[in-house]
Coordinates of C-alpha atoms and ligand atoms in Angstrom, one line a residue:
M57 CA 0.0 0.0 0.0
D58 CA 1.5 3.4 -1.0
P59 CA 1.6 6.2 1.6
S60 CA -1.1 8.3 -0.2
S61 CA -3.7 5.6 -0.1
R62 CA -2.8 4.9 3.5
E63 CA -3.4 8.5 4.4
A64 CA -6.8 8.4 2.6
I65 CA -8.2 5.9 5.2
E66 CA -6.4 7.4 8.2
I67 CA -8.2 9.0 11.2
V68 CA -6.5 10.9 14.0
P69 CA -6.5 9.2 17.4
V70 CA -8.8 11.7 19.2
Q71 CA -11.5 11.3 16.4
A72 CA -11.1 7.5 16.7
L73 CA -11.7 7.6 20.4
A74 CA -14.9 9.7 19.9
L75 CA -16.1 7.1 17.3
Q76 CA -15.2 4.3 19.7
H77 CA -17.3 6.0 22.4
S78 CA -20.2 6.2 20.0
G79 CA -20.0 2.4 19.6
V80 CA -17.7 1.9 16.6
P81 CA -15.4 -1.2 17.2
L82 CA -11.7 -0.4 17.6
V83 CA -9.4 -3.4 16.7
D84 CA -5.8 -3.6 17.9
V85 CA -4.1 -5.7 15.2
R86 CA -0.7 -6.0 16.9
E87 CA 0.7 -9.1 18.6
A88 CA -0.1 -10.4 22.1
G89 CA 3.3 -9.4 23.4
E90 CA 2.6 -5.8 22.3
W91 CA -0.8 -5.7 23.9
A92 CA 0.7 -6.7 27.2
L93 CA 2.6 -3.4 27.2
G94 CA -0.6 -1.3 26.8
S95 CA -3.5 -1.3 24.4
P96 CA -6.4 1.2 24.0
V97 CA -9.1 0.7 26.6
G98 CA -11.9 -1.5 25.3
A99 CA -10.2 -2.4 22.0
H100 CA -10.8 -5.8 20.4
R101 CA -7.4 -7.5 20.0
V102 CA -6.9 -9.6 16.9
P103 CA -3.3 -10.0 15.4
L104 CA -2.9 -9.0 11.8
G105 CA -2.5 -12.7 10.8
R106 CA -6.0 -13.4 12.1
V107 CA -7.7 -10.2 10.8
H108 CA -10.2 -12.4 8.8
E109 CA -11.7 -13.2 12.2
V110 CA -12.6 -9.5 12.9
P111 CA -16.2 -9.8 11.6
A112 CA -16.9 -12.8 13.9
I113 CA -15.2 -11.2 16.9
T114 CA -16.7 -7.8 16.6
G115 CA -20.1 -8.9 15.2
A116 CA -20.0 -5.8 13.0
P117 CA -22.0 -6.0 9.7
A118 CA -20.3 -4.9 6.4
D119 CA -21.9 -1.5 6.4
R120 CA -20.6 -0.7 9.8
T121 CA -17.5 1.6 10.3
L122 CA -14.5 -0.2 11.8
L123 CA -11.3 1.3 13.3
M124 CA -7.9 -0.5 13.1
I125 CA -4.9 0.4 15.2
C126 CA -1.3 -1.0 15.4
A127 CA 2.0 0.4 16.6
S128 CA 2.5 3.2 14.0
G129 CA -0.2 2.9 11.3
K130 CA 1.3 0.4 8.8
R131 CA -0.2 -2.9 9.9
S132 CA -3.6 -1.2 10.6
A133 CA -3.7 0.1 7.1
L134 CA -3.0 -3.4 5.7
A135 CA -5.8 -4.8 8.0
A136 CA -8.1 -2.1 6.7
C137 CA -7.3 -3.1 3.1
Q138 CA -8.0 -6.8 3.8
L139 CA -11.3 -6.0 5.4
A140 CA -12.3 -3.7 2.5
A141 CA -11.5 -6.6 0.2
A142 CA -13.8 -8.7 2.3
G143 CA -16.7 -6.3 1.7
Y144 CA -16.4 -3.7 4.5
R145 CA -17.2 -0.3 3.1
D146 CA -15.7 2.0 5.8
V147 CA -12.6 0.8 7.6
R148 CA -10.3 3.4 9.0
S149 CA -6.7 3.2 10.2
V150 CA -5.6 5.2 13.3
A151 CA -2.8 7.6 12.2
G152 CA 0.4 7.1 14.3
G153 CA -1.0 4.0 16.0
V154 CA -0.7 3.3 19.7
T155 CA 2.5 5.3 19.8
R156 CA 0.5 8.5 19.0
W157 CA -2.5 7.4 21.0
R158 CA -0.4 7.1 24.1
A159 CA 1.5 10.3 23.4
E160 CA -1.8 12.2 23.2
G161 CA -2.7 10.9 26.7
L162 CA -5.6 8.7 25.4
P163 CA -6.7 5.8 27.6
I164 CA -4.5 2.7 27.7
E165 CA -5.0 -0.5 29.6
H166 CA -2.5 -3.3 30.3
V167 CA -3.6 -6.7 29.1
S168 CA -2.8 -9.9 30.9
L169 CA -1.4 -12.7 28.8
L170 CA -2.4 -15.2 31.3
D171 CA -5.8 -16.9 31.1
D172 CA -8.2 -17.4 34.0
D173 CA -6.8 -20.8 34.9
A174 CA -3.2 -19.5 34.9
R175 CA -4.1 -16.5 37.1
V176 CA -5.6 -18.8 39.7
R177 CA -3.1 -21.6 39.4
Y178 CA -0.1 -19.3 39.7
S179 CA -1.7 -16.7 42.0
R180 CA 0.9 -17.1 44.7
H181 CA 3.7 -16.4 42.2
L182 CA 1.8 -13.4 40.8
L183 CA 1.5 -11.9 44.3
L184 CA 5.2 -11.6 44.5
P185 CA 6.1 -8.2 43.0
E186 CA 9.6 -9.4 42.0
F187 CA 8.1 -12.4 40.2
G188 CA 4.8 -11.3 38.8
E189 CA 3.4 -12.0 35.3
S190 CA 6.7 -11.5 33.6
G191 CA 8.3 -14.2 35.8
Q192 CA 5.4 -16.6 35.2
L193 CA 5.6 -16.0 31.4
A194 CA 9.4 -16.7 31.6
L195 CA 8.6 -20.0 33.2
A196 CA 6.0 -20.8 30.6
R197 CA 8.5 -20.2 27.8
G198 CA 11.2 -22.2 29.7
R199 CA 12.5 -25.5 28.3
V200 CA 14.3 -27.8 30.7
T201 CA 15.9 -31.2 30.3
V202 CA 15.9 -33.3 33.5
I203 CA 18.3 -36.2 33.4
G204 CA 16.9 -39.0 35.6
A205 CA 13.4 -39.4 37.0
G206 CA 14.8 -40.8 40.3
G207 CA 15.7 -39.5 43.7
L208 CA 16.7 -36.0 42.5
G209 CA 14.5 -35.8 39.4
S210 CA 11.4 -36.7 41.3
P211 CA 11.1 -33.7 43.7
A212 CA 12.7 -31.3 41.1
L213 CA 10.2 -32.3 38.4
Y214 CA 7.2 -32.1 40.7
Y215 CA 8.1 -28.5 41.7
L216 CA 9.1 -27.4 38.2
A217 CA 5.8 -28.8 36.8
A218 CA 3.8 -27.2 39.6
A219 CA 5.6 -23.9 39.0
G220 CA 4.5 -23.9 35.3
V221 CA 7.8 -24.6 33.4
G222 CA 6.4 -24.9 29.9
H223 CA 8.4 -27.8 28.5
L224 CA 10.0 -30.5 30.7
R225 CA 12.0 -33.2 28.9
V226 CA 12.4 -36.2 31.2
V227 CA 15.2 -38.6 30.4
D228 CA 15.5 -42.1 32.0
F229 CA 16.0 -45.6 30.8
D230 CA 15.1 -47.4 34.0
R231 CA 12.0 -49.0 35.3
V232 CA 10.3 -48.4 38.6
D233 CA 11.5 -50.7 41.4
R234 CA 9.9 -51.1 44.8
S235 CA 13.2 -50.1 46.4
N236 CA 12.9 -46.7 44.6
L237 CA 9.7 -45.7 46.4
Q238 CA 11.4 -44.7 49.6
R239 CA 12.6 -41.5 47.9
Q240 CA 11.5 -41.3 44.2
I241 CA 8.2 -39.7 45.0
L242 CA 7.0 -39.4 41.4
H243 CA 6.4 -43.1 41.3
R244 CA 3.8 -45.2 43.1
D245 CA 3.5 -48.8 44.2
D246 CA 1.1 -49.6 41.4
G247 CA 3.7 -48.4 38.9
V248 CA 6.4 -50.9 39.8
G249 CA 7.8 -52.4 36.6
E250 CA 6.7 -49.5 34.5
P251 CA 9.2 -47.3 32.6
K252 CA 10.1 -44.4 35.0
V253 CA 9.5 -41.8 32.3
A254 CA 5.9 -43.1 31.8
S255 CA 5.2 -43.1 35.5
A256 CA 6.7 -39.6 35.8
A257 CA 4.8 -38.2 32.8
R258 CA 1.5 -39.5 34.3
A259 CA 2.2 -38.0 37.7
L260 CA 3.3 -34.6 36.3
A261 CA 0.4 -34.4 33.8
A262 CA -2.1 -35.1 36.6
L263 CA -0.5 -32.2 38.7
N264 CA -0.3 -29.6 35.9
P265 CA -2.1 -30.4 32.6
R266 CA -1.0 -27.0 31.1
I267 CA 2.6 -27.9 30.6
R268 CA 4.3 -30.1 28.0
I269 CA 6.1 -33.2 29.2
E270 CA 8.4 -35.0 26.8
P271 CA 9.3 -38.4 28.1
I272 CA 12.5 -39.9 26.7
D273 CA 12.9 -43.6 27.6
A274 CA 16.6 -43.8 26.8
R275 CA 20.0 -43.9 28.4
V276 CA 22.1 -40.7 28.0
E277 CA 24.9 -41.6 25.6
L278 CA 27.2 -40.1 23.1
A279 CA 24.7 -40.6 20.2
N280 CA 21.9 -38.6 21.9
V281 CA 23.3 -36.3 24.5
E282 CA 23.6 -33.2 22.2
A283 CA 20.1 -33.5 21.1
L284 CA 18.9 -33.8 24.7
V285 CA 20.7 -30.7 26.0
G286 CA 21.3 -28.5 22.9
D287 CA 17.8 -27.0 22.5
V288 CA 16.8 -26.2 26.1
D289 CA 17.4 -23.3 28.4
V290 CA 18.7 -25.3 31.4
V291 CA 19.8 -28.9 32.1
L292 CA 19.2 -30.5 35.5
D293 CA 21.5 -33.4 36.3
G294 CA 19.8 -36.0 38.4
S295 CA 21.8 -38.9 37.0
D296 CA 23.2 -41.7 39.2
N297 CA 26.4 -42.6 37.2
F298 CA 29.6 -40.9 36.3
A299 CA 29.4 -41.8 32.7
A300 CA 26.2 -39.8 32.2
R301 CA 27.4 -37.0 34.5
Y302 CA 30.6 -36.3 32.6
L303 CA 28.9 -36.7 29.2
V304 CA 26.2 -34.2 30.2
N305 CA 28.7 -31.8 31.6
D306 CA 30.8 -31.8 28.4
A307 CA 27.7 -31.4 26.2
C308 CA 26.5 -28.5 28.3
V309 CA 29.9 -26.8 28.1
K310 CA 30.0 -27.3 24.4
H311 CA 26.5 -25.8 23.9
G312 CA 26.9 -23.1 26.5
K313 CA 24.0 -24.4 28.7
P314 CA 23.8 -24.0 32.5
L315 CA 23.9 -27.3 34.3
V316 CA 22.3 -27.6 37.6
Y317 CA 24.2 -30.3 39.4
G318 CA 23.1 -32.4 42.4
A319 CA 24.5 -35.5 44.2
V320 CA 23.7 -37.4 47.3
H321 CA 25.4 -40.0 49.5
R322 CA 24.0 -41.4 52.7
F323 CA 23.1 -38.4 54.9
E324 CA 24.7 -35.7 52.7
G325 CA 24.2 -33.9 49.4
Q326 CA 25.7 -31.3 47.2
V327 CA 24.2 -28.8 44.7
G328 CA 25.7 -26.3 42.4
V329 CA 25.4 -24.6 39.0
F330 CA 28.0 -25.2 36.3
W331 CA 27.9 -22.5 33.6
P332 CA 31.2 -21.4 32.1
A333 CA 29.4 -19.5 29.3
R334 CA 27.3 -17.4 31.7
P335 CA 27.4 -13.9 30.4
G336 CA 29.8 -11.7 32.4
T337 CA 30.7 -14.0 35.2
G338 CA 31.1 -17.5 33.9
G339 CA 31.8 -20.1 36.6
P340 CA 33.5 -23.5 36.6
C341 CA 32.2 -26.7 35.0
Y342 CA 32.1 -30.1 36.6
R343 CA 35.5 -31.1 35.2
C344 CA 37.1 -28.0 36.8
L345 CA 36.4 -29.8 40.1
F346 CA 36.8 -33.4 39.0
P347 CA 38.7 -33.5 35.7
L348 CA 38.3 -37.3 35.4
P349 CA 35.9 -39.9 36.8
P350 CA 37.3 -41.8 39.9
P351 CA 38.4 -45.4 39.4
P352 CA 35.5 -47.8 39.6
D353 CA 36.8 -49.4 42.9
A354 CA 36.8 -45.9 44.6
A355 CA 33.1 -45.5 44.1
P356 CA 30.6 -47.6 46.1
N357 CA 28.0 -49.7 44.5
C358 CA 24.8 -47.7 44.1
A359 CA 22.7 -50.2 45.9
E360 CA 25.2 -50.6 48.7
A361 CA 25.8 -47.0 49.6
G362 CA 22.4 -46.2 50.9
V363 CA 20.7 -42.8 51.3
L364 CA 18.3 -41.2 53.7
G365 CA 15.1 -40.7 51.6
V366 CA 14.7 -37.0 52.4
V367 CA 18.3 -36.1 51.3
P368 CA 17.7 -36.3 47.5
G369 CA 14.4 -34.5 48.3
L370 CA 16.4 -31.6 49.8
V371 CA 18.9 -31.5 47.0
G372 CA 16.4 -32.0 44.2
L373 CA 14.4 -29.0 45.5
L374 CA 17.5 -26.8 45.7
Q375 CA 18.1 -27.8 42.1
A376 CA 14.5 -26.9 41.1
N377 CA 15.0 -23.5 42.9
E378 CA 18.2 -22.9 40.8
V379 CA 16.3 -23.8 37.6
I380 CA 13.5 -21.3 38.4
K381 CA 16.0 -18.6 39.2
L382 CA 17.9 -19.2 35.9
L383 CA 14.7 -19.1 33.9
T384 CA 13.4 -15.9 35.5
G385 CA 16.6 -14.1 36.1
L386 CA 15.7 -13.8 39.8
G387 CA 18.3 -14.0 42.6
E388 CA 21.9 -15.1 42.5
P389 CA 22.5 -18.6 41.0
L390 CA 24.9 -21.1 42.6
V391 CA 27.5 -20.3 40.0
G392 CA 31.0 -20.8 41.3
R393 CA 29.7 -22.1 44.6
L394 CA 29.0 -25.6 45.8
L395 CA 26.4 -25.9 48.6
G396 CA 26.7 -28.9 50.8
V397 CA 23.8 -30.3 52.9
D398 CA 24.4 -32.3 56.1
A399 CA 21.0 -33.8 57.1
L400 CA 22.2 -35.3 60.4
G401 CA 23.8 -32.0 61.6
A402 CA 21.1 -30.0 59.9
R403 CA 23.8 -27.8 58.4
F404 CA 24.5 -26.2 55.1
R405 CA 28.0 -25.5 54.0
E406 CA 29.2 -23.4 51.1
V407 CA 32.4 -23.8 49.2
R408 CA 33.6 -21.4 46.6
L409 CA 34.6 -23.0 43.4
P410 CA 37.2 -21.4 41.1
R411 CA 37.4 -22.1 37.4
D412 CA 40.3 -24.2 36.3
P413 CA 42.1 -22.4 33.4
A414 CA 43.5 -25.8 32.3
C415 CA 40.2 -27.6 32.6
P416 CA 39.9 -30.4 29.9
A417 CA 36.4 -29.3 29.1
C418 CA 35.7 -25.6 29.6
A419 CA 39.1 -24.1 28.9
H420 CA 38.4 -24.6 25.2
P421 CA 34.7 -25.3 24.7
G422 CA 35.0 -25.0 21.0
R423 CA 37.4 -28.0 20.9
I424 CA 35.4 -30.4 23.1
V425 CA 35.3 -33.9 21.7
L426 CA 32.5 -35.8 23.4
A427 CA 33.3 -39.3 24.4
D428 CA 31.5 -42.1 26.3
G429 CA 32.9 -42.6 29.8
V430 CA 33.0 -45.6 32.0
A431 CA 29.6 -46.5 33.5
I432 CA 30.3 -46.6 37.2
C433 CA 28.2 -45.6 40.2
A434 CA 28.0 -42.0 41.2
A435 CA 26.0 -42.5 44.4
Q436 CA 28.9 -40.9 46.3
P437 CA 29.7 -37.3 45.3
P438 CA 33.4 -37.0 45.0
S439 CA 34.8 -35.2 48.1
V440 CA 35.7 -31.5 47.8
Ligands
ZN767 ZN1 35.8 -26.7 33.4

């Protein structure tokens, strides 16, 4: 549309407002993200791509005047042309759009992007001024891979699902065993023998049907690790073996993803965030602490080591807390710090973690060659 024909159908904002007050429908044809920042009071809101729905939404017959508004007047002119082609005889475009409407002090309202269910479901988040709708929308956009639907993954996944993280990829190759139920609270007695990801997906969908759960019934290995971590915002490591842990660390370093680490042993646990690529203040990676896996005889057998059931609960929730902070930008993540939990002493201990300039992984992330490790038990976190 050339500028002269655009001007022919334009109307200044103050005249548009007067027409709107006399009952003429005003349609904001911008996108939802723009409405959230302010839209004329009482406007119908239909993005340009769906302008064919305007007749049904406004209920206006073809001989009725319609007003279109966008950010500056271009999209609204296109919308007016489309509606004219559909038979409307008098469609006007507001000159200067919402920018001019706002500058002239005409009434604007802020539009919630959350529907009624979300406003109720997440109301306790929305009451937090620091969190609010923007925090909730950040969670809804969030994509997280959780490695392991076991002791750490169970509490973490429950709370991430409840919080409204939009896409949870759950990776586990194991089946539910009765000995898991003492701590792996996603699973139930009637699910014994079932794949853990199926049991997890059922429990999470029952808790929050709004979110997308992507169960991956597979072992983390060289062939799939980059696909599992490469397209998400955050990776949560709830794995129970060193092979997966080193492979996931190396893939996260290579792809610049934050890795929320957790480990438990008997009455103790550890949590931290490994993110060398963090803008500004990148921290260490897992290999900065432990360059290589310990020899198999130095690590206890998973089933023999034992763990108090609440300890992975504590650590998994701290991991979920870090994921929520990373997705929303709230608070200070555990980058460059390792938090130890002592359940018997009821004490937390923090150790600062420097980055190793000679680290085999994060010193040269562009040169990382992923390799399968030795599958040995990681029930015991290496001592720091
Ligand atoms: Zn490193």
